[in-house]
């Protein structure tokens, strides 16, 4: 009982802080992608030299530290609920076997490196091909989580979402922030920034935006049951189909928001 109370208190506090930092992080991500990208294109060289070195370091501070703390509290929630309390497994009377451990390592440790290598390969050159290949990989990982590692509905959903979140945090700290430091310094000095770095930071930021919408679905999903099997011809065995459809819908929503953002203008 005492142990359950401690878990309950930690769960509530970690969850609260996780969402607070998530809002700080993703709020800035959407500001960069849906507001600032269009605004930056309207600035002349002199204005850029004044605005960028004052605005971007401030916004990127909240962005990167928001990412770090969201990730930390997300991992604490994973460890507390999904590993310690075994919510990851469909049968909590069993223990974590080799398939479950391999899938946890794949989604939570290896995924950013696989994503990064794919992005740097020929596949990464074409966004449509990259989207298709990564969707197939996500589907494959989902199937392995369900049928091989025997993860619960809540377990496979959160591992796909946490995998996206881990890739996103990796992008923030190891791709976007290092590039932006150099881009901002160049603009401050009045020299043109390296186009390769601009493309890298912009591309990774767009990927993060695409991943963020399905991620949000997986994070809040355990509060609802409509798609967990028993409805819509889904069973508990095939509920993963709903997640894959939601990922595609989420990606389409982001694409539509980018289109809308390009049409919103200043006075
Ligand atoms: C960075 C990697 C991330 C990890 C490892 C992670 C992990 C988790 C975990 C384990 C949960 C608990 C889910 C459950 O109880 O079923 C959770 C909940 C949640 N997360 Fe994340 N998360 C990450 C990123 C994000 C981001 C970027 C956001 C954006 C705001 C976010 C928002 C949420 C929300 C809203 C909840 C649900 C809280 C609730 O319903 O009580 N997470 N996350």
PDB file of C-alpha atoms and ligand atoms in Angstrom:
ATOM      1  CA  UNK A   1       0.000   0.000   0.000  1.00  0.00           C
ATOM      2  CA  UNK A   2       2.798   2.369   1.039  1.00  0.00           C
ATOM      3  CA  UNK A   3       4.697   1.458  -2.133  1.00  0.00           C
ATOM      4  CA  UNK A   4       1.599   2.098  -4.264  1.00  0.00           C
ATOM      5  CA  UNK A   5       1.158   5.534  -2.688  1.00  0.00           C
ATOM      6  CA  UNK A   6       4.785   6.460  -3.445  1.00  0.00           C
ATOM      7  CA  UNK A   7       4.331   5.312  -7.068  1.00  0.00           C
ATOM      8  CA  UNK A   8       1.074   7.317  -7.266  1.00  0.00           C
ATOM      9  CA  UNK A   9       2.676  10.512  -5.919  1.00  0.00           C
ATOM     10  CA  UNK A  10       5.709  10.214  -8.227  1.00  0.00           C
ATOM     11  CA  UNK A  11       3.431   9.410 -11.191  1.00  0.00           C
ATOM     12  CA  UNK A  12       1.352  12.568 -10.600  1.00  0.00           C
ATOM     13  CA  UNK A  13       4.379  14.853 -10.138  1.00  0.00           C
ATOM     14  CA  UNK A  14       6.422  13.449 -13.055  1.00  0.00           C
ATOM     15  CA  UNK A  15       3.362  13.666 -15.333  1.00  0.00           C
ATOM     16  CA  UNK A  16       2.707  17.301 -14.417  1.00  0.00           C
ATOM     17  CA  UNK A  17       6.320  18.385 -14.998  1.00  0.00           C
ATOM     18  CA  UNK A  18       6.582  16.257 -18.149  1.00  0.00           C
ATOM     19  CA  UNK A  19       3.602  18.028 -19.729  1.00  0.00           C
ATOM     20  CA  UNK A  20       4.781  21.487 -18.562  1.00  0.00           C
ATOM     21  CA  UNK A  21       8.184  21.048 -20.234  1.00  0.00           C
ATOM     22  CA  UNK A  22       6.507  19.366 -23.228  1.00  0.00           C
ATOM     23  CA  UNK A  23       4.400  22.497 -23.757  1.00  0.00           C
ATOM     24  CA  UNK A  24       7.507  24.721 -23.513  1.00  0.00           C
ATOM     25  CA  UNK A  25       9.375  22.535 -26.023  1.00  0.00           C
ATOM     26  CA  UNK A  26       6.649  21.864 -28.566  1.00  0.00           C
ATOM     27  CA  UNK A  27       5.264  25.418 -28.267  1.00  0.00           C
ATOM     28  CA  UNK A  28       8.624  26.750 -29.432  1.00  0.00           C
ATOM     29  CA  UNK A  29       8.869  24.072 -32.141  1.00  0.00           C
ATOM     30  CA  UNK A  30       5.544  25.262 -33.573  1.00  0.00           C
ATOM     31  CA  UNK A  31       6.607  28.908 -33.230  1.00  0.00           C
ATOM     32  CA  UNK A  32       9.739  28.181 -35.316  1.00  0.00           C
ATOM     33  CA  UNK A  33       7.865  26.177 -37.944  1.00  0.00           C
ATOM     34  CA  UNK A  34       4.512  27.909 -38.253  1.00  0.00           C
ATOM     35  CA  UNK A  35       5.364  31.539 -37.335  1.00  0.00           C
ATOM     36  CA  UNK A  36       9.053  32.343 -37.514  1.00  0.00           C
ATOM     37  CA  UNK A  37       9.854  30.581 -40.825  1.00  0.00           C
ATOM     38  CA  UNK A  38       7.414  32.848 -42.701  1.00  0.00           C
ATOM     39  CA  UNK A  39       8.443  35.950 -40.746  1.00  0.00           C
ATOM     40  CA  UNK A  40      12.222  35.391 -41.234  1.00  0.00           C
ATOM     41  CA  UNK A  41      11.733  35.357 -44.997  1.00  0.00           C
ATOM     42  CA  UNK A  42      10.412  38.972 -44.864  1.00  0.00           C
ATOM     43  CA  UNK A  43      13.518  40.419 -43.133  1.00  0.00           C
ATOM     44  CA  UNK A  44      16.250  42.272 -45.034  1.00  0.00           C
ATOM     45  CA  UNK A  45      19.937  41.731 -44.145  1.00  0.00           C
ATOM     46  CA  UNK A  46      20.169  44.577 -41.605  1.00  0.00           C
ATOM     47  CA  UNK A  47      16.967  43.602 -39.794  1.00  0.00           C
ATOM     48  CA  UNK A  48      18.119  39.979 -39.680  1.00  0.00           C
ATOM     49  CA  UNK A  49      21.435  41.049 -38.171  1.00  0.00           C
ATOM     50  CA  UNK A  50      19.569  42.846 -35.391  1.00  0.00           C
ATOM     51  CA  UNK A  51      16.639  40.480 -34.778  1.00  0.00           C
ATOM     52  CA  UNK A  52      18.132  36.986 -35.183  1.00  0.00           C
ATOM     53  CA  UNK A  53      20.974  37.198 -32.570  1.00  0.00           C
ATOM     54  CA  UNK A  54      18.530  38.635 -30.005  1.00  0.00           C
ATOM     55  CA  UNK A  55      15.467  36.476 -30.689  1.00  0.00           C
ATOM     56  CA  UNK A  56      16.848  33.060 -31.604  1.00  0.00           C
ATOM     57  CA  UNK A  57      19.183  32.381 -28.633  1.00  0.00           C
ATOM     58  CA  UNK A  58      16.303  33.217 -26.264  1.00  0.00           C
ATOM     59  CA  UNK A  59      13.795  31.008 -28.103  1.00  0.00           C
ATOM     60  CA  UNK A  60      16.341  28.200 -28.565  1.00  0.00           C
ATOM     61  CA  UNK A  61      17.181  28.269 -24.839  1.00  0.00           C
ATOM     62  CA  UNK A  62      13.581  27.372 -23.875  1.00  0.00           C
ATOM     63  CA  UNK A  63      13.347  25.002 -26.837  1.00  0.00           C
ATOM     64  CA  UNK A  64      16.390  22.872 -25.999  1.00  0.00           C
ATOM     65  CA  UNK A  65      15.971  22.865 -22.226  1.00  0.00           C
ATOM     66  CA  UNK A  66      12.258  22.141 -22.657  1.00  0.00           C
ATOM     67  CA  UNK A  67      13.298  19.121 -24.741  1.00  0.00           C
ATOM     68  CA  UNK A  68      15.827  17.934 -22.133  1.00  0.00           C
ATOM     69  CA  UNK A  69      13.424  18.130 -19.168  1.00  0.00           C
ATOM     70  CA  UNK A  70      10.496  16.635 -21.130  1.00  0.00           C
ATOM     71  CA  UNK A  71      12.751  13.733 -22.054  1.00  0.00           C
ATOM     72  CA  UNK A  72      13.992  13.296 -18.480  1.00  0.00           C
ATOM     73  CA  UNK A  73      10.485  13.214 -16.961  1.00  0.00           C
ATOM     74  CA  UNK A  74       9.267  11.011 -19.839  1.00  0.00           C
ATOM     75  CA  UNK A  75      12.004   8.476 -19.072  1.00  0.00           C
ATOM     76  CA  UNK A  76      11.143   8.631 -15.361  1.00  0.00           C
ATOM     77  CA  UNK A  77       7.477   7.873 -16.217  1.00  0.00           C
ATOM     78  CA  UNK A  78       8.564   5.004 -18.458  1.00  0.00           C
ATOM     79  CA  UNK A  79      10.771   3.476 -15.787  1.00  0.00           C
ATOM     80  CA  UNK A  80       8.235   3.947 -12.996  1.00  0.00           C
ATOM     81  CA  UNK A  81       5.069   2.801 -14.762  1.00  0.00           C
ATOM     82  CA  UNK A  82       6.073   0.715 -17.735  1.00  0.00           C
ATOM     83  CA  UNK A  83       9.113  -1.134 -16.382  1.00  0.00           C
ATOM     84  CA  UNK A  84       8.781  -1.072 -12.571  1.00  0.00           C
ATOM     85  CA  UNK A  85       4.956  -1.469 -12.604  1.00  0.00           C
ATOM     86  CA  UNK A  86       5.202  -3.538 -15.841  1.00  0.00           C
ATOM     87  CA  UNK A  87       2.485  -1.574 -17.692  1.00  0.00           C
ATOM     88  CA  UNK A  88       4.520  -2.295 -20.854  1.00  0.00           C
ATOM     89  CA  UNK A  89       3.582  -5.968 -20.804  1.00  0.00           C
ATOM     90  CA  UNK A  90       0.212  -7.471 -21.752  1.00  0.00           C
ATOM     91  CA  UNK A  91       0.630 -10.017 -18.956  1.00  0.00           C
ATOM     92  CA  UNK A  92       2.088  -8.317 -15.878  1.00  0.00           C
ATOM     93  CA  UNK A  93       2.525 -11.660 -14.097  1.00  0.00           C
ATOM     94  CA  UNK A  94       5.362 -12.445 -16.541  1.00  0.00           C
ATOM     95  CA  UNK A  95       8.756 -10.752 -16.510  1.00  0.00           C
ATOM     96  CA  UNK A  96      10.690  -8.913 -19.214  1.00  0.00           C
ATOM     97  CA  UNK A  97      12.192 -11.497 -21.564  1.00  0.00           C
ATOM     98  CA  UNK A  98      14.859 -11.009 -24.237  1.00  0.00           C
ATOM     99  CA  UNK A  99      12.353  -9.829 -26.926  1.00  0.00           C
ATOM    100  CA  UNK A 100      10.959  -7.102 -24.625  1.00  0.00           C
ATOM    101  CA  UNK A 101      14.443  -5.919 -23.606  1.00  0.00           C
ATOM    102  CA  UNK A 102      15.641  -5.876 -27.227  1.00  0.00           C
ATOM    103  CA  UNK A 103      12.585  -3.837 -28.277  1.00  0.00           C
ATOM    104  CA  UNK A 104      13.087  -1.348 -25.428  1.00  0.00           C
ATOM    105  CA  UNK A 105      16.723  -0.886 -26.485  1.00  0.00           C
ATOM    106  CA  UNK A 106      15.714  -0.573 -30.140  1.00  0.00           C
ATOM    107  CA  UNK A 107      13.018   2.077 -29.548  1.00  0.00           C
ATOM    108  CA  UNK A 108      14.672   4.015 -26.715  1.00  0.00           C
ATOM    109  CA  UNK A 109      18.395   3.780 -27.544  1.00  0.00           C
ATOM    110  CA  UNK A 110      19.099   2.675 -31.129  1.00  0.00           C
ATOM    111  CA  UNK A 111      16.252   4.503 -32.939  1.00  0.00           C
ATOM    112  CA  UNK A 112      17.858   7.996 -33.144  1.00  0.00           C
ATOM    113  CA  UNK A 113      21.029   6.509 -34.671  1.00  0.00           C
ATOM    114  CA  UNK A 114      19.078   4.439 -37.223  1.00  0.00           C
ATOM    115  CA  UNK A 115      16.994   7.515 -38.113  1.00  0.00           C
ATOM    116  CA  UNK A 116      20.130   9.674 -38.417  1.00  0.00           C
ATOM    117  CA  UNK A 117      21.919   7.136 -40.632  1.00  0.00           C
ATOM    118  CA  UNK A 118      18.842   6.819 -42.887  1.00  0.00           C
ATOM    119  CA  UNK A 119      18.537  10.586 -43.103  1.00  0.00           C
ATOM    120  CA  UNK A 120      22.192  10.892 -44.187  1.00  0.00           C
ATOM    121  CA  UNK A 121      21.854   8.053 -46.749  1.00  0.00           C
ATOM    122  CA  UNK A 122      20.388   8.356 -50.259  1.00  0.00           C
ATOM    123  CA  UNK A 123      16.936   7.631 -48.806  1.00  0.00           C
ATOM    124  CA  UNK A 124      17.073  10.896 -46.856  1.00  0.00           C
ATOM    125  CA  UNK A 125      17.432  12.981 -50.030  1.00  0.00           C
ATOM    126  CA  UNK A 126      13.799  12.511 -51.053  1.00  0.00           C
ATOM    127  CA  UNK A 127      11.246  13.441 -48.327  1.00  0.00           C
ATOM    128  CA  UNK A 128       8.494  11.233 -49.831  1.00  0.00           C
ATOM    129  CA  UNK A 129      10.737   8.176 -50.053  1.00  0.00           C
ATOM    130  CA  UNK A 130      12.047   8.905 -46.560  1.00  0.00           C
ATOM    131  CA  UNK A 131       8.471   9.198 -45.228  1.00  0.00           C
ATOM    132  CA  UNK A 132       7.468   5.894 -46.874  1.00  0.00           C
ATOM    133  CA  UNK A 133      10.542   3.993 -45.644  1.00  0.00           C
ATOM    134  CA  UNK A 134      10.227   5.296 -42.093  1.00  0.00           C
ATOM    135  CA  UNK A 135       6.503   4.478 -42.035  1.00  0.00           C
ATOM    136  CA  UNK A 136       7.268   0.860 -43.019  1.00  0.00           C
ATOM    137  CA  UNK A 137       9.929   0.705 -40.292  1.00  0.00           C
ATOM    138  CA  UNK A 138       7.526   2.109 -37.684  1.00  0.00           C
ATOM    139  CA  UNK A 139       4.921  -0.488 -38.752  1.00  0.00           C
ATOM    140  CA  UNK A 140       7.512  -3.253 -38.430  1.00  0.00           C
ATOM    141  CA  UNK A 141       8.579  -2.077 -34.959  1.00  0.00           C
ATOM    142  CA  UNK A 142       4.913  -1.897 -33.887  1.00  0.00           C
ATOM    143  CA  UNK A 143       4.341  -5.495 -35.045  1.00  0.00           C
ATOM    144  CA  UNK A 144       7.435  -6.677 -33.185  1.00  0.00           C
ATOM    145  CA  UNK A 145       6.296  -4.873 -30.016  1.00  0.00           C
ATOM    146  CA  UNK A 146       2.873  -6.530 -30.182  1.00  0.00           C
ATOM    147  CA  UNK A 147       3.546 -10.047 -31.438  1.00  0.00           C
ATOM    148  CA  UNK A 148       7.149 -10.708 -30.420  1.00  0.00           C
ATOM    149  CA  UNK A 149       7.698  -8.677 -27.246  1.00  0.00           C
ATOM    150  CA  UNK A 150       4.030  -9.165 -26.152  1.00  0.00           C
ATOM    151  CA  UNK A 151       3.533  -5.515 -25.218  1.00  0.00           C
ATOM    152  CA  UNK A 152       0.171  -4.247 -23.952  1.00  0.00           C
ATOM    153  CA  UNK A 153      -1.921  -1.688 -25.886  1.00  0.00           C
ATOM    154  CA  UNK A 154      -0.635   1.069 -23.585  1.00  0.00           C
ATOM    155  CA  UNK A 155       2.873  -0.390 -23.861  1.00  0.00           C
ATOM    156  CA  UNK A 156       3.224  -0.450 -27.648  1.00  0.00           C
ATOM    157  CA  UNK A 157       1.558   2.959 -28.029  1.00  0.00           C
ATOM    158  CA  UNK A 158       3.889   4.686 -25.575  1.00  0.00           C
ATOM    159  CA  UNK A 159       6.993   2.984 -27.006  1.00  0.00           C
ATOM    160  CA  UNK A 160       6.224   4.280 -30.492  1.00  0.00           C
ATOM    161  CA  UNK A 161       5.544   7.772 -29.042  1.00  0.00           C
ATOM    162  CA  UNK A 162       8.582   7.733 -26.768  1.00  0.00           C
ATOM    163  CA  UNK A 163      10.697   6.564 -29.730  1.00  0.00           C
ATOM    164  CA  UNK A 164       9.533   9.606 -31.722  1.00  0.00           C
ATOM    165  CA  UNK A 165      10.210  11.814 -28.685  1.00  0.00           C
ATOM    166  CA  UNK A 166      13.711  10.386 -28.237  1.00  0.00           C
ATOM    167  CA  UNK A 167      14.530  10.977 -31.923  1.00  0.00           C
ATOM    168  CA  UNK A 168      13.148  14.518 -31.569  1.00  0.00           C
ATOM    169  CA  UNK A 169      15.258  15.260 -28.466  1.00  0.00           C
ATOM    170  CA  UNK A 170      18.320  13.871 -30.309  1.00  0.00           C
ATOM    171  CA  UNK A 171      17.578  16.202 -33.242  1.00  0.00           C
ATOM    172  CA  UNK A 172      17.248  19.199 -30.918  1.00  0.00           C
ATOM    173  CA  UNK A 173      20.522  18.677 -29.054  1.00  0.00           C
ATOM    174  CA  UNK A 174      22.795  17.122 -31.686  1.00  0.00           C
ATOM    175  CA  UNK A 175      21.552  18.502 -35.005  1.00  0.00           C
ATOM    176  CA  UNK A 176      19.422  21.660 -34.629  1.00  0.00           C
ATOM    177  CA  UNK A 177      21.174  23.467 -31.742  1.00  0.00           C
ATOM    178  CA  UNK A 178      24.787  22.961 -32.982  1.00  0.00           C
ATOM    179  CA  UNK A 179      23.747  24.134 -36.481  1.00  0.00           C
ATOM    180  CA  UNK A 180      21.770  27.100 -35.138  1.00  0.00           C
ATOM    181  CA  UNK A 181      24.719  28.283 -33.020  1.00  0.00           C
ATOM    182  CA  UNK A 182      26.812  28.590 -36.198  1.00  0.00           C
ATOM    183  CA  UNK A 183      23.956  30.075 -38.262  1.00  0.00           C
ATOM    184  CA  UNK A 184      23.211  32.766 -35.652  1.00  0.00           C
ATOM    185  CA  UNK A 185      26.917  33.638 -35.271  1.00  0.00           C
ATOM    186  CA  UNK A 186      27.275  34.012 -39.057  1.00  0.00           C
ATOM    187  CA  UNK A 187      24.202  36.274 -39.254  1.00  0.00           C
ATOM    188  CA  UNK A 188      25.501  38.384 -36.361  1.00  0.00           C
ATOM    189  CA  UNK A 189      28.817  38.824 -38.183  1.00  0.00           C
ATOM    190  CA  UNK A 190      26.999  39.768 -41.390  1.00  0.00           C
ATOM    191  CA  UNK A 191      28.240  36.729 -43.338  1.00  0.00           C
ATOM    192  CA  UNK A 192      25.922  34.306 -45.178  1.00  0.00           C
ATOM    193  CA  UNK A 193      25.292  31.148 -43.093  1.00  0.00           C
ATOM    194  CA  UNK A 194      26.377  27.777 -44.499  1.00  0.00           C
ATOM    195  CA  UNK A 195      23.405  26.585 -46.658  1.00  0.00           C
ATOM    196  CA  UNK A 196      24.148  22.975 -45.619  1.00  0.00           C
ATOM    197  CA  UNK A 197      23.619  23.877 -41.958  1.00  0.00           C
ATOM    198  CA  UNK A 198      20.447  25.847 -42.744  1.00  0.00           C
ATOM    199  CA  UNK A 199      19.056  22.809 -44.614  1.00  0.00           C
ATOM    200  CA  UNK A 200      20.081  20.435 -41.810  1.00  0.00           C
ATOM    201  CA  UNK A 201      18.512  22.512 -39.009  1.00  0.00           C
ATOM    202  CA  UNK A 202      15.368  23.225 -41.052  1.00  0.00           C
ATOM    203  CA  UNK A 203      14.928  19.598 -42.173  1.00  0.00           C
ATOM    204  CA  UNK A 204      15.310  18.157 -38.679  1.00  0.00           C
ATOM    205  CA  UNK A 205      12.939  20.781 -37.289  1.00  0.00           C
ATOM    206  CA  UNK A 206      10.337  19.777 -39.900  1.00  0.00           C
ATOM    207  CA  UNK A 207      10.775  16.104 -39.012  1.00  0.00           C
ATOM    208  CA  UNK A 208      10.246  16.935 -35.344  1.00  0.00           C
ATOM    209  CA  UNK A 209       7.046  18.767 -36.238  1.00  0.00           C
ATOM    210  CA  UNK A 210       5.805  15.738 -38.209  1.00  0.00           C
ATOM    211  CA  UNK A 211       6.628  13.371 -35.343  1.00  0.00           C
ATOM    212  CA  UNK A 212       5.071  15.592 -32.661  1.00  0.00           C
ATOM    213  CA  UNK A 213       1.418  15.097 -33.668  1.00  0.00           C
ATOM    214  CA  UNK A 214       1.345  11.257 -33.592  1.00  0.00           C
ATOM    215  CA  UNK A 215       3.502  11.503 -30.443  1.00  0.00           C
ATOM    216  CA  UNK A 216       0.759  13.475 -28.695  1.00  0.00           C
ATOM    217  CA  UNK A 217      -1.746  10.775 -29.609  1.00  0.00           C
ATOM    218  CA  UNK A 218       0.369   8.065 -28.014  1.00  0.00           C
ATOM    219  CA  UNK A 219       0.971  10.150 -24.878  1.00  0.00           C
ATOM    220  CA  UNK A 220      -2.711  10.729 -24.067  1.00  0.00           C
ATOM    221  CA  UNK A 221      -4.054   7.486 -25.525  1.00  0.00           C
ATOM    222  CA  UNK A 222      -4.349   5.453 -22.359  1.00  0.00           C
ATOM    223  CA  UNK A 223      -7.176   7.736 -21.160  1.00  0.00           C
ATOM    224  CA  UNK A 224      -9.433   6.368 -23.914  1.00  0.00           C
ATOM    225  CA  UNK A 225     -10.480   2.910 -25.037  1.00  0.00           C
ATOM    226  CA  UNK A 226     -12.304   3.375 -28.365  1.00  0.00           C
ATOM    227  CA  UNK A 227      -9.326   2.178 -30.414  1.00  0.00           C
ATOM    228  CA  UNK A 228      -7.925  -0.399 -28.013  1.00  0.00           C
ATOM    229  CA  UNK A 229      -9.916  -3.338 -29.415  1.00  0.00           C
ATOM    230  CA  UNK A 230     -13.543  -4.403 -29.132  1.00  0.00           C
ATOM    231  CA  UNK A 231     -14.822  -1.637 -31.436  1.00  0.00           C
ATOM    232  CA  UNK A 232     -14.564  -0.800 -35.139  1.00  0.00           C
ATOM    233  CA  UNK A 233     -13.767  -4.466 -35.932  1.00  0.00           C
ATOM    234  CA  UNK A 234     -10.494  -4.112 -34.023  1.00  0.00           C
ATOM    235  CA  UNK A 235      -9.513  -6.761 -31.499  1.00  0.00           C
ATOM    236  CA  UNK A 236      -6.871  -6.421 -28.785  1.00  0.00           C
ATOM    237  CA  UNK A 237      -4.579  -8.326 -31.214  1.00  0.00           C
ATOM    238  CA  UNK A 238      -5.150  -5.894 -34.107  1.00  0.00           C
ATOM    239  CA  UNK A 239      -5.484  -2.567 -32.244  1.00  0.00           C
ATOM    240  CA  UNK A 240      -2.053  -1.600 -33.637  1.00  0.00           C
ATOM    241  CA  UNK A 241      -3.764  -0.896 -36.986  1.00  0.00           C
ATOM    242  CA  UNK A 242      -5.464   2.136 -35.396  1.00  0.00           C
ATOM    243  CA  UNK A 243      -2.094   3.555 -34.308  1.00  0.00           C
ATOM    244  CA  UNK A 244      -0.638   3.238 -37.819  1.00  0.00           C
ATOM    245  CA  UNK A 245      -3.685   4.980 -39.320  1.00  0.00           C
ATOM    246  CA  UNK A 246      -3.411   7.750 -36.703  1.00  0.00           C
ATOM    247  CA  UNK A 247       0.272   8.280 -37.601  1.00  0.00           C
ATOM    248  CA  UNK A 248      -0.689   8.817 -41.250  1.00  0.00           C
ATOM    249  CA  UNK A 249      -3.551  11.155 -40.275  1.00  0.00           C
ATOM    250  CA  UNK A 250      -1.184  13.049 -37.938  1.00  0.00           C
ATOM    251  CA  UNK A 251       1.389  13.506 -40.727  1.00  0.00           C
ATOM    252  CA  UNK A 252      -1.327  14.758 -43.045  1.00  0.00           C
ATOM    253  CA  UNK A 253      -2.526  17.228 -40.376  1.00  0.00           C
ATOM    254  CA  UNK A 254       0.992  18.660 -40.081  1.00  0.00           C
ATOM    255  CA  UNK A 255       1.209  19.012 -43.870  1.00  0.00           C
ATOM    256  CA  UNK A 256      -2.093  20.930 -43.858  1.00  0.00           C
ATOM    257  CA  UNK A 257      -0.928  23.185 -41.003  1.00  0.00           C
ATOM    258  CA  UNK A 258       2.274  24.041 -42.948  1.00  0.00           C
ATOM    259  CA  UNK A 259       0.077  24.977 -45.931  1.00  0.00           C
ATOM    260  CA  UNK A 260      -2.107  27.181 -43.742  1.00  0.00           C
ATOM    261  CA  UNK A 261       0.943  28.753 -42.037  1.00  0.00           C
ATOM    262  CA  UNK A 262       2.342  29.800 -45.431  1.00  0.00           C
ATOM    263  CA  UNK A 263      -0.869  31.760 -46.081  1.00  0.00           C
ATOM    264  CA  UNK A 264      -0.924  33.685 -42.775  1.00  0.00           C
ATOM    265  CA  UNK A 265       0.625  37.124 -43.394  1.00  0.00           C
ATOM    266  CA  UNK A 266       1.516  40.227 -41.388  1.00  0.00           C
ATOM    267  CA  UNK A 267      -0.394  43.495 -41.834  1.00  0.00           C
TER     268      UNK A 267
HETATM  269  C1  LIG B   1      10.885  12.957 -25.269  1.00  0.00           C
HETATM  270  C2  LIG B   1      10.421  11.739 -25.138  1.00  0.00           C
HETATM  271  C3  LIG B   1       9.177  11.406 -24.371  1.00  0.00           C
HETATM  272  C4  LIG B   1       9.031  10.329 -23.555  1.00  0.00           C
HETATM  273  C5  LIG B   1      10.094   9.273 -23.269  1.00  0.00           C
HETATM  274  C6  LIG B   1       7.684  10.376 -23.013  1.00  0.00           C
HETATM  275  C7  LIG B   1       7.132   9.465 -22.139  1.00  0.00           C
HETATM  276  C8  LIG B   1       5.873   9.532 -21.593  1.00  0.00           C
HETATM  277  C9  LIG B   1       5.283   8.525 -20.753  1.00  0.00           C
HETATM  278  C10 LIG B   1       5.938   7.234 -20.322  1.00  0.00           C
HETATM  279  C11 LIG B   1       4.018   8.943 -20.436  1.00  0.00           C
HETATM  280  C12 LIG B   1       3.000   8.182 -19.595  1.00  0.00           C
HETATM  281  C13 LIG B   1       2.004   7.518 -20.504  1.00  0.00           C
HETATM  282  C14 LIG B   1       1.024   6.617 -19.827  1.00  0.00           C
HETATM  283  O1  LIG B   1       0.855   6.737 -18.615  1.00  0.00           O
HETATM  284  O2  LIG B   1       0.413   5.772 -20.506  1.00  0.00           O
HETATM  285  C15 LIG B   1       3.814  10.216 -21.071  1.00  0.00           C
HETATM  286  C16 LIG B   1       2.658  10.946 -20.977  1.00  0.00           C
HETATM  287  C17 LIG B   1       2.449  12.146 -21.601  1.00  0.00           C
HETATM  288  N1  LIG B   1       3.354  12.837 -22.366  1.00  0.00           N
HETATM  289 FE1  LIG B   1       5.192  12.166 -22.925  1.00  0.00          FE
HETATM  290  N2  LIG B   1       7.061  11.495 -23.491  1.00  0.00           N
HETATM  291  C18 LIG B   1       7.914  12.168 -24.327  1.00  0.00           C
HETATM  292  C19 LIG B   1       7.661  13.345 -25.000  1.00  0.00           C
HETATM  293  C20 LIG B   1       6.529  14.120 -24.863  1.00  0.00           C
HETATM  294  C21 LIG B   1       6.303  15.385 -25.506  1.00  0.00           C
HETATM  295  C22 LIG B   1       7.263  16.086 -26.459  1.00  0.00           C
HETATM  296  C23 LIG B   1       5.090  15.834 -25.133  1.00  0.00           C
HETATM  297  C24 LIG B   1       4.462  17.109 -25.580  1.00  0.00           C
HETATM  298  C25 LIG B   1       3.741  17.873 -24.845  1.00  0.00           C
HETATM  299  C26 LIG B   1       4.527  14.850 -24.227  1.00  0.00           C
HETATM  300  C27 LIG B   1       3.293  14.935 -23.623  1.00  0.00           C
HETATM  301  C28 LIG B   1       2.737  13.990 -22.811  1.00  0.00           C
HETATM  302  C29 LIG B   1       1.380  14.041 -22.301  1.00  0.00           C
HETATM  303  C30 LIG B   1       0.344  15.144 -22.575  1.00  0.00           C
HETATM  304  C31 LIG B   1       1.206  12.897 -21.552  1.00  0.00           C
HETATM  305  C32 LIG B   1      -0.050  12.435 -20.895  1.00  0.00           C
HETATM  306  C33 LIG B   1      -0.173  12.896 -19.493  1.00  0.00           C
HETATM  307  C34 LIG B   1      -1.438  12.352 -18.915  1.00  0.00           C
HETATM  308  O3  LIG B   1      -2.340  11.991 -19.656  1.00  0.00           O
HETATM  309  O4  LIG B   1      -1.539  12.288 -17.692  1.00  0.00           O
HETATM  310  N3  LIG B   1       5.427  13.823 -24.089  1.00  0.00           N
HETATM  311  N4  LIG B   1       4.949  10.562 -21.770  1.00  0.00           N
END
